[in-house]
Amino acid sequence: MKQGMTVVLSGWQGDRPSSLSGATAAISSTKTWYAPGMTLPVAKDAAGAKITGEVQDEFIADNATNSLLGTYYPRVTTSSASLWIRKSPTDAPIVVDPSMWTYTAGSGVAEGGNTTATGFGYVTIDRTKVKADA
């Protein structure tokens, strides 16, 4: 906190799917419960067009060999993207050449942040190329 960071806590988890699936998740007259996620309204401008903008995800690698990072927001495939890395939170960011990473879109039916085909998408980093370029 002394370095200018802010902590924001929320009781909602908007990246969770808003539907249930599987035999154990069935809702019946004797078993009722709320879906684990939510569907949020889409913000629109005065003309009714969707309001969109830049989104930034920040990940902290939990090990030195992980090459996959799951995103928490769907990406418009025609939008530009960049990947930056830094050794520590206070180091200046270094732009990673696009040839050293790829983005794979997911279907978005599972929670965000996972690296499966049902998440929002994920980034694969070629750590060998990144280390060689450093």
PDB file of C-alpha atoms in Angstrom:
ATOM      1  CA  MET A   1       0.000   0.000   0.000  1.00  0.00           C
ATOM      2  CA  LYS A   2       2.909   2.340   0.645  1.00  0.00           C
ATOM      3  CA  GLN A   3       3.884   1.987  -3.037  1.00  0.00           C
ATOM      4  CA  GLY A   4       0.574   3.412  -4.244  1.00  0.00           C
ATOM      5  CA  MET A   5      -1.309   0.147  -4.671  1.00  0.00           C
ATOM      6  CA  THR A   6      -5.021  -0.131  -3.956  1.00  0.00           C
ATOM      7  CA  VAL A   7      -6.856  -3.273  -2.917  1.00  0.00           C
ATOM      8  CA  VAL A   8     -10.420  -3.682  -4.129  1.00  0.00           C
ATOM      9  CA  LEU A   9     -12.575  -6.510  -2.812  1.00  0.00           C
ATOM     10  CA  SER A  10     -15.912  -7.552  -4.254  1.00  0.00           C
ATOM     11  CA  GLY A  11     -18.558 -10.062  -3.284  1.00  0.00           C
ATOM     12  CA  TRP A  12     -19.411 -10.790  -6.920  1.00  0.00           C
ATOM     13  CA  GLN A  13     -17.557 -13.030  -9.290  1.00  0.00           C
ATOM     14  CA  GLY A  14     -18.708 -11.893 -12.700  1.00  0.00           C
ATOM     15  CA  ASP A  15     -16.344 -14.172 -14.607  1.00  0.00           C
ATOM     16  CA  ARG A  16     -18.170 -17.301 -13.452  1.00  0.00           C
ATOM     17  CA  PRO A  17     -20.684 -18.876 -15.852  1.00  0.00           C
ATOM     18  CA  SER A  18     -24.268 -17.913 -15.107  1.00  0.00           C
ATOM     19  CA  SER A  19     -25.651 -21.357 -15.875  1.00  0.00           C
ATOM     20  CA  LEU A  20     -25.292 -24.726 -14.232  1.00  0.00           C
ATOM     21  CA  SER A  21     -24.596 -28.013 -15.952  1.00  0.00           C
ATOM     22  CA  GLY A  22     -24.114 -31.623 -15.003  1.00  0.00           C
ATOM     23  CA  ALA A  23     -26.329 -34.100 -13.183  1.00  0.00           C
ATOM     24  CA  THR A  24     -25.346 -32.873  -9.710  1.00  0.00           C
ATOM     25  CA  ALA A  25     -26.189 -29.273 -10.578  1.00  0.00           C
ATOM     26  CA  ALA A  26     -29.804 -29.929 -11.550  1.00  0.00           C
ATOM     27  CA  ILE A  27     -32.326 -27.561  -9.982  1.00  0.00           C
ATOM     28  CA  SER A  28     -35.635 -29.171  -9.104  1.00  0.00           C
ATOM     29  CA  SER A  29     -38.667 -28.486  -6.914  1.00  0.00           C
ATOM     30  CA  THR A  30     -36.770 -29.943  -3.958  1.00  0.00           C
ATOM     31  CA  LYS A  31     -33.330 -28.535  -4.766  1.00  0.00           C
ATOM     32  CA  THR A  32     -33.085 -24.825  -5.489  1.00  0.00           C
ATOM     33  CA  TRP A  33     -29.978 -22.673  -5.456  1.00  0.00           C
ATOM     34  CA  TYR A  34     -28.565 -19.731  -7.309  1.00  0.00           C
ATOM     35  CA  ALA A  35     -26.271 -20.102 -10.280  1.00  0.00           C
ATOM     36  CA  PRO A  36     -22.599 -19.484  -9.349  1.00  0.00           C
ATOM     37  CA  GLY A  37     -22.186 -16.586 -11.733  1.00  0.00           C
ATOM     38  CA  MET A  38     -24.092 -13.709 -13.191  1.00  0.00           C
ATOM     39  CA  THR A  39     -24.994 -12.005 -16.418  1.00  0.00           C
ATOM     40  CA  LEU A  40     -24.147  -8.319 -16.300  1.00  0.00           C
ATOM     41  CA  PRO A  41     -25.789  -5.643 -18.439  1.00  0.00           C
ATOM     42  CA  VAL A  42     -23.855  -4.244 -21.390  1.00  0.00           C
ATOM     43  CA  ALA A  43     -23.066  -0.528 -21.029  1.00  0.00           C
ATOM     44  CA  LYS A  44     -24.311   1.570 -23.968  1.00  0.00           C
ATOM     45  CA  ASP A  45     -23.860   5.185 -25.006  1.00  0.00           C
ATOM     46  CA  ALA A  46     -26.657   7.676 -25.706  1.00  0.00           C
ATOM     47  CA  ALA A  47     -27.017   6.344 -29.282  1.00  0.00           C
ATOM     48  CA  GLY A  48     -27.392   2.757 -28.025  1.00  0.00           C
ATOM     49  CA  ALA A  49     -23.952   1.540 -29.153  1.00  0.00           C
ATOM     50  CA  LYS A  50     -21.958  -0.732 -26.854  1.00  0.00           C
ATOM     51  CA  ILE A  51     -19.297   1.053 -24.849  1.00  0.00           C
ATOM     52  CA  THR A  52     -16.010  -0.790 -25.263  1.00  0.00           C
ATOM     53  CA  GLY A  53     -12.453  -0.055 -24.365  1.00  0.00           C
ATOM     54  CA  GLU A  54      -9.065  -1.299 -23.383  1.00  0.00           C
ATOM     55  CA  VAL A  55      -8.805  -4.029 -20.771  1.00  0.00           C
ATOM     56  CA  GLN A  56      -5.671  -4.919 -18.863  1.00  0.00           C
ATOM     57  CA  ASP A  57      -5.082  -8.250 -17.134  1.00  0.00           C
ATOM     58  CA  GLU A  58      -2.132  -8.594 -14.792  1.00  0.00           C
ATOM     59  CA  PHE A  59      -0.882 -12.035 -13.862  1.00  0.00           C
ATOM     60  CA  ILE A  60       1.695 -13.110 -11.335  1.00  0.00           C
ATOM     61  CA  ALA A  61       3.299 -16.398 -12.355  1.00  0.00           C
ATOM     62  CA  ASP A  62       3.147 -18.960  -9.577  1.00  0.00           C
ATOM     63  CA  ASN A  63       6.107 -20.891 -10.963  1.00  0.00           C
ATOM     64  CA  ALA A  64       9.028 -20.399 -13.325  1.00  0.00           C
ATOM     65  CA  THR A  65       7.862 -22.887 -15.970  1.00  0.00           C
ATOM     66  CA  ASN A  66       4.167 -22.093 -16.500  1.00  0.00           C
ATOM     67  CA  SER A  67       3.634 -20.997 -20.109  1.00  0.00           C
ATOM     68  CA  LEU A  68      -0.142 -20.439 -20.057  1.00  0.00           C
ATOM     69  CA  LEU A  69      -2.036 -17.435 -18.700  1.00  0.00           C
ATOM     70  CA  GLY A  70      -5.844 -17.508 -18.644  1.00  0.00           C
ATOM     71  CA  THR A  71      -7.696 -14.250 -19.373  1.00  0.00           C
ATOM     72  CA  TYR A  72     -10.671 -12.928 -17.429  1.00  0.00           C
ATOM     73  CA  TYR A  73     -12.366 -11.080 -20.282  1.00  0.00           C
ATOM     74  CA  PRO A  74     -13.312 -12.143 -23.806  1.00  0.00           C
ATOM     75  CA  ARG A  75     -11.192 -10.488 -26.498  1.00  0.00           C
ATOM     76  CA  VAL A  76     -12.534  -9.143 -29.752  1.00  0.00           C
ATOM     77  CA  THR A  77     -10.427 -11.083 -32.240  1.00  0.00           C
ATOM     78  CA  THR A  78      -9.897  -8.021 -34.454  1.00  0.00           C
ATOM     79  CA  SER A  79      -8.513  -5.964 -31.564  1.00  0.00           C
ATOM     80  CA  SER A  80      -4.824  -5.421 -30.998  1.00  0.00           C
ATOM     81  CA  ALA A  81      -3.080  -6.928 -28.009  1.00  0.00           C
ATOM     82  CA  SER A  82       0.313  -6.654 -26.393  1.00  0.00           C
ATOM     83  CA  LEU A  83       2.117  -8.632 -23.733  1.00  0.00           C
ATOM     84  CA  TRP A  84       4.471  -7.037 -21.243  1.00  0.00           C
ATOM     85  CA  ILE A  85       6.576  -8.722 -18.619  1.00  0.00           C
ATOM     86  CA  ARG A  86       8.535  -7.553 -15.613  1.00  0.00           C
ATOM     87  CA  LYS A  87      10.707  -9.363 -13.140  1.00  0.00           C
ATOM     88  CA  SER A  88       9.203  -7.628 -10.120  1.00  0.00           C
ATOM     89  CA  PRO A  89       6.175  -5.357  -9.631  1.00  0.00           C
ATOM     90  CA  THR A  90       8.391  -2.267  -9.418  1.00  0.00           C
ATOM     91  CA  ASP A  91      10.487  -2.984 -12.542  1.00  0.00           C
ATOM     92  CA  ALA A  92       9.731  -1.186 -15.796  1.00  0.00           C
ATOM     93  CA  PRO A  93       7.622  -3.350 -18.153  1.00  0.00           C
ATOM     94  CA  ILE A  94       9.275  -4.948 -21.189  1.00  0.00           C
ATOM     95  CA  VAL A  95       7.201  -5.500 -24.331  1.00  0.00           C
ATOM     96  CA  VAL A  96       7.335  -9.120 -25.520  1.00  0.00           C
ATOM     97  CA  ASP A  97       7.613  -9.501 -29.296  1.00  0.00           C
ATOM     98  CA  PRO A  98       4.370 -10.947 -30.751  1.00  0.00           C
ATOM     99  CA  SER A  99       6.347 -13.837 -32.277  1.00  0.00           C
ATOM    100  CA  MET A 100       7.019 -15.097 -28.744  1.00  0.00           C
ATOM    101  CA  TRP A 101       3.415 -15.527 -27.623  1.00  0.00           C
ATOM    102  CA  THR A 102      -0.003 -16.479 -28.970  1.00  0.00           C
ATOM    103  CA  TYR A 103      -3.571 -15.832 -27.871  1.00  0.00           C
ATOM    104  CA  THR A 104      -6.124 -18.631 -28.110  1.00  0.00           C
ATOM    105  CA  ALA A 105      -9.787 -17.677 -27.795  1.00  0.00           C
ATOM    106  CA  GLY A 106     -12.111 -19.816 -25.692  1.00  0.00           C
ATOM    107  CA  SER A 107     -15.852 -20.356 -25.818  1.00  0.00           C
ATOM    108  CA  GLY A 108     -16.437 -18.354 -22.618  1.00  0.00           C
ATOM    109  CA  VAL A 109     -18.813 -20.824 -20.962  1.00  0.00           C
ATOM    110  CA  ALA A 110     -16.505 -21.565 -18.025  1.00  0.00           C
ATOM    111  CA  GLU A 111     -15.061 -19.159 -15.509  1.00  0.00           C
ATOM    112  CA  GLY A 112     -12.389 -16.718 -16.556  1.00  0.00           C
ATOM    113  CA  GLY A 113      -8.756 -17.283 -15.813  1.00  0.00           C
ATOM    114  CA  ASN A 114      -8.642 -20.926 -16.815  1.00  0.00           C
ATOM    115  CA  THR A 115      -6.555 -22.234 -19.687  1.00  0.00           C
ATOM    116  CA  THR A 116      -9.052 -24.604 -21.263  1.00  0.00           C
ATOM    117  CA  ALA A 117     -11.091 -24.252 -24.442  1.00  0.00           C
ATOM    118  CA  THR A 118     -14.154 -23.306 -22.353  1.00  0.00           C
ATOM    119  CA  GLY A 119     -12.543 -20.272 -20.655  1.00  0.00           C
ATOM    120  CA  PHE A 120     -12.493 -16.767 -22.137  1.00  0.00           C
ATOM    121  CA  GLY A 121      -9.103 -17.386 -23.724  1.00  0.00           C
ATOM    122  CA  TYR A 122      -5.487 -17.817 -22.815  1.00  0.00           C
ATOM    123  CA  VAL A 123      -2.005 -16.666 -23.734  1.00  0.00           C
ATOM    124  CA  THR A 124       0.764 -19.159 -24.472  1.00  0.00           C
ATOM    125  CA  ILE A 125       4.274 -17.825 -23.900  1.00  0.00           C
ATOM    126  CA  ASP A 126       7.349 -19.287 -25.602  1.00  0.00           C
ATOM    127  CA  ARG A 127       9.617 -18.990 -22.560  1.00  0.00           C
ATOM    128  CA  THR A 128      12.654 -20.249 -24.481  1.00  0.00           C
ATOM    129  CA  LYS A 129      12.412 -17.382 -26.991  1.00  0.00           C
ATOM    130  CA  VAL A 130      11.698 -14.818 -24.259  1.00  0.00           C
ATOM    131  CA  LYS A 131      14.731 -15.907 -22.223  1.00  0.00           C
ATOM    132  CA  ALA A 132      16.962 -15.911 -25.339  1.00  0.00           C
ATOM    133  CA  ASP A 133      15.790 -12.378 -26.204  1.00  0.00           C
ATOM    134  CA  ALA A 134      16.466 -10.971 -22.724  1.00  0.00           C
TER     135      ALA A 134
END
